[in-house]
PDB file of C-alpha atoms in Angstrom:
ATOM      1  CA  UNK A   1     216.122-104.586  -8.819  1.00  0.00           C
ATOM      2  CA  UNK A   2     216.864-107.731  -6.379  1.00  0.00           C
ATOM      3  CA  UNK A   3     214.937-108.625  -3.339  1.00  0.00           C
ATOM      4  CA  UNK A   4     217.567-107.268  -0.954  1.00  0.00           C
ATOM      5  CA  UNK A   5     217.347-103.620  -2.567  1.00  0.00           C
ATOM      6  CA  UNK A   6     213.614-104.050  -2.562  1.00  0.00           C
ATOM      7  CA  UNK A   7     213.598-104.543   1.271  1.00  0.00           C
ATOM      8  CA  UNK A   8     216.062-101.771   1.671  1.00  0.00           C
ATOM      9  CA  UNK A   9     213.567 -99.503  -0.267  1.00  0.00           C
ATOM     10  CA  UNK A  10     210.643-100.631   1.924  1.00  0.00           C
ATOM     11  CA  UNK A  11     212.530-100.023   5.202  1.00  0.00           C
ATOM     12  CA  UNK A  12     213.590 -96.598   4.058  1.00  0.00           C
ATOM     13  CA  UNK A  13     209.961 -95.920   3.167  1.00  0.00           C
ATOM     14  CA  UNK A  14     208.853 -97.146   6.298  1.00  0.00           C
ATOM     15  CA  UNK A  15     211.185 -95.029   8.223  1.00  0.00           C
ATOM     16  CA  UNK A  16     210.114 -91.785   6.109  1.00  0.00           C
ATOM     17  CA  UNK A  17     206.481 -92.679   7.223  1.00  0.00           C
ATOM     18  CA  UNK A  18     207.185 -93.241  11.001  1.00  0.00           C
ATOM     19  CA  UNK A  19     209.319 -89.503  10.786  1.00  0.00           C
ATOM     20  CA  UNK A  20     206.038 -87.945   9.259  1.00  0.00           C
ATOM     21  CA  UNK A  21     203.923 -89.436  11.889  1.00  0.00           C
ATOM     22  CA  UNK A  22     206.133 -88.940  14.851  1.00  0.00           C
ATOM     23  CA  UNK A  23     206.373 -85.048  13.307  1.00  0.00           C
ATOM     24  CA  UNK A  24     202.183 -85.073  13.295  1.00  0.00           C
ATOM     25  CA  UNK A  25     201.784 -86.284  16.472  1.00  0.00           C
ATOM     26  CA  UNK A  26     204.444 -83.500  17.992  1.00  0.00           C
ATOM     27  CA  UNK A  27     202.659 -80.565  16.364  1.00  0.00           C
ATOM     28  CA  UNK A  28     199.135 -81.694  17.368  1.00  0.00           C
ATOM     29  CA  UNK A  29     200.676 -81.966  21.057  1.00  0.00           C
ATOM     30  CA  UNK A  30     202.370 -78.674  20.654  1.00  0.00           C
ATOM     31  CA  UNK A  31     198.962 -77.144  19.161  1.00  0.00           C
ATOM     32  CA  UNK A  32     197.032 -78.554  22.232  1.00  0.00           C
ATOM     33  CA  UNK A  33     199.602 -77.449  24.540  1.00  0.00           C
ATOM     34  CA  UNK A  34     199.111 -73.891  23.054  1.00  0.00           C
ATOM     35  CA  UNK A  35     195.556 -73.995  23.439  1.00  0.00           C
ATOM     36  CA  UNK A  36     195.537 -75.178  26.920  1.00  0.00           C
ATOM     37  CA  UNK A  37     197.889 -72.592  28.165  1.00  0.00           C
ATOM     38  CA  UNK A  38     195.729 -69.722  26.594  1.00  0.00           C
ATOM     39  CA  UNK A  39     192.793 -70.962  27.933  1.00  0.00           C
ATOM     40  CA  UNK A  40     194.337 -71.292  31.509  1.00  0.00           C
ATOM     41  CA  UNK A  41     196.355 -68.359  31.522  1.00  0.00           C
ATOM     42  CA  UNK A  42     193.687 -65.893  30.102  1.00  0.00           C
ATOM     43  CA  UNK A  43     192.438 -66.125  33.878  1.00  0.00           C
ATOM     44  CA  UNK A  44     193.953 -63.936  36.953  1.00  0.00           C
ATOM     45  CA  UNK A  45     196.193 -65.901  39.236  1.00  0.00           C
ATOM     46  CA  UNK A  46     193.502 -65.499  41.982  1.00  0.00           C
ATOM     47  CA  UNK A  47     190.081 -66.451  40.755  1.00  0.00           C
ATOM     48  CA  UNK A  48     186.715 -65.137  42.069  1.00  0.00           C
ATOM     49  CA  UNK A  49     183.452 -67.156  42.032  1.00  0.00           C
ATOM     50  CA  UNK A  50     182.317 -65.660  38.655  1.00  0.00           C
ATOM     51  CA  UNK A  51     185.583 -66.904  37.172  1.00  0.00           C
ATOM     52  CA  UNK A  52     184.636 -70.487  38.351  1.00  0.00           C
ATOM     53  CA  UNK A  53     181.201 -70.273  36.449  1.00  0.00           C
ATOM     54  CA  UNK A  54     183.090 -69.520  33.445  1.00  0.00           C
ATOM     55  CA  UNK A  55     185.920 -71.865  33.581  1.00  0.00           C
ATOM     56  CA  UNK A  56     183.471 -75.019  34.891  1.00  0.00           C
ATOM     57  CA  UNK A  57     180.585 -73.910  32.935  1.00  0.00           C
ATOM     58  CA  UNK A  58     178.223 -74.098  36.041  1.00  0.00           C
ATOM     59  CA  UNK A  59     175.637 -71.992  37.550  1.00  0.00           C
ATOM     60  CA  UNK A  60     176.831 -69.783  40.787  1.00  0.00           C
ATOM     61  CA  UNK A  61     174.696 -72.585  43.126  1.00  0.00           C
ATOM     62  CA  UNK A  62     176.881 -75.253  41.882  1.00  0.00           C
ATOM     63  CA  UNK A  63     179.953 -73.179  42.118  1.00  0.00           C
ATOM     64  CA  UNK A  64     179.198 -72.436  45.648  1.00  0.00           C
ATOM     65  CA  UNK A  65     178.734 -76.505  46.453  1.00  0.00           C
ATOM     66  CA  UNK A  66     181.863 -76.965  44.864  1.00  0.00           C
ATOM     67  CA  UNK A  67     183.995 -74.487  46.845  1.00  0.00           C
ATOM     68  CA  UNK A  68     182.728 -75.673  50.003  1.00  0.00           C
ATOM     69  CA  UNK A  69     184.161 -78.769  49.671  1.00  0.00           C
ATOM     70  CA  UNK A  70     187.178 -79.134  52.101  1.00  0.00           C
ATOM     71  CA  UNK A  71     189.284 -80.569  48.847  1.00  0.00           C
ATOM     72  CA  UNK A  72     188.538 -77.235  46.911  1.00  0.00           C
ATOM     73  CA  UNK A  73     191.883 -75.339  46.688  1.00  0.00           C
ATOM     74  CA  UNK A  74     191.092 -71.834  48.471  1.00  0.00           C
ATOM     75  CA  UNK A  75     193.472 -68.627  48.782  1.00  0.00           C
ATOM     76  CA  UNK A  76     193.972 -68.467  52.562  1.00  0.00           C
ATOM     77  CA  UNK A  77     194.704 -64.826  53.181  1.00  0.00           C
ATOM     78  CA  UNK A  78     191.515 -63.548  51.376  1.00  0.00           C
ATOM     79  CA  UNK A  79     187.808 -64.601  51.324  1.00  0.00           C
ATOM     80  CA  UNK A  80     186.416 -66.077  48.274  1.00  0.00           C
ATOM     81  CA  UNK A  81     189.555 -66.134  45.927  1.00  0.00           C
ATOM     82  CA  UNK A  82     191.176 -69.323  44.582  1.00  0.00           C
ATOM     83  CA  UNK A  83     194.447 -70.122  43.017  1.00  0.00           C
ATOM     84  CA  UNK A  84     194.225 -70.451  39.396  1.00  0.00           C
ATOM     85  CA  UNK A  85     196.782 -73.229  38.776  1.00  0.00           C
ATOM     86  CA  UNK A  86     195.460 -75.151  41.865  1.00  0.00           C
ATOM     87  CA  UNK A  87     191.941 -74.998  40.719  1.00  0.00           C
ATOM     88  CA  UNK A  88     193.026 -76.317  37.368  1.00  0.00           C
ATOM     89  CA  UNK A  89     194.898 -79.116  38.672  1.00  0.00           C
ATOM     90  CA  UNK A  90     191.816 -79.982  41.417  1.00  0.00           C
ATOM     91  CA  UNK A  91     189.550 -80.015  38.000  1.00  0.00           C
ATOM     92  CA  UNK A  92     191.847 -82.780  36.697  1.00  0.00           C
ATOM     93  CA  UNK A  93     192.177 -84.672  39.427  1.00  0.00           C
ATOM     94  CA  UNK A  94     188.376 -84.409  40.323  1.00  0.00           C
ATOM     95  CA  UNK A  95     186.620 -84.705  37.139  1.00  0.00           C
ATOM     96  CA  UNK A  96     185.269 -87.030  34.434  1.00  0.00           C
ATOM     97  CA  UNK A  97     185.496 -85.525  30.944  1.00  0.00           C
ATOM     98  CA  UNK A  98     182.597 -86.898  28.660  1.00  0.00           C
ATOM     99  CA  UNK A  99     183.750 -85.413  25.498  1.00  0.00           C
ATOM    100  CA  UNK A 100     181.130 -82.585  25.171  1.00  0.00           C
ATOM    101  CA  UNK A 101     182.796 -79.973  27.694  1.00  0.00           C
ATOM    102  CA  UNK A 102     180.604 -81.719  30.347  1.00  0.00           C
ATOM    103  CA  UNK A 103     182.216 -82.416  33.684  1.00  0.00           C
ATOM    104  CA  UNK A 104     181.368 -84.702  36.255  1.00  0.00           C
ATOM    105  CA  UNK A 105     182.811 -84.196  39.655  1.00  0.00           C
ATOM    106  CA  UNK A 106     183.810 -87.190  42.074  1.00  0.00           C
ATOM    107  CA  UNK A 107     181.854 -86.855  45.458  1.00  0.00           C
ATOM    108  CA  UNK A 108     184.107 -86.756  48.531  1.00  0.00           C
TER     109      UNK A 108
END
């Protein structure tokens, strides 16, 4: 086997390795998307404060403070209801994940 063939073999192996790594990344991203979708869509489209307690893993007084913020999404036509998708977007924009399911919300 000459050097040229060895280089071609190495290149071929590198391509195979890259393909396997890419497939693994795609699989992990897919699984994360499924998990995220399952956790988000298990809640009704309009949330109650009790739902927010569970989602935010916070006590009711803390939830009441958050929903009192002007920028917290509210459903205009019914009191004490919060649009699920907007709430999850608000959480993404206004929190920092500390890696242990602990969210810290930005102040106004």
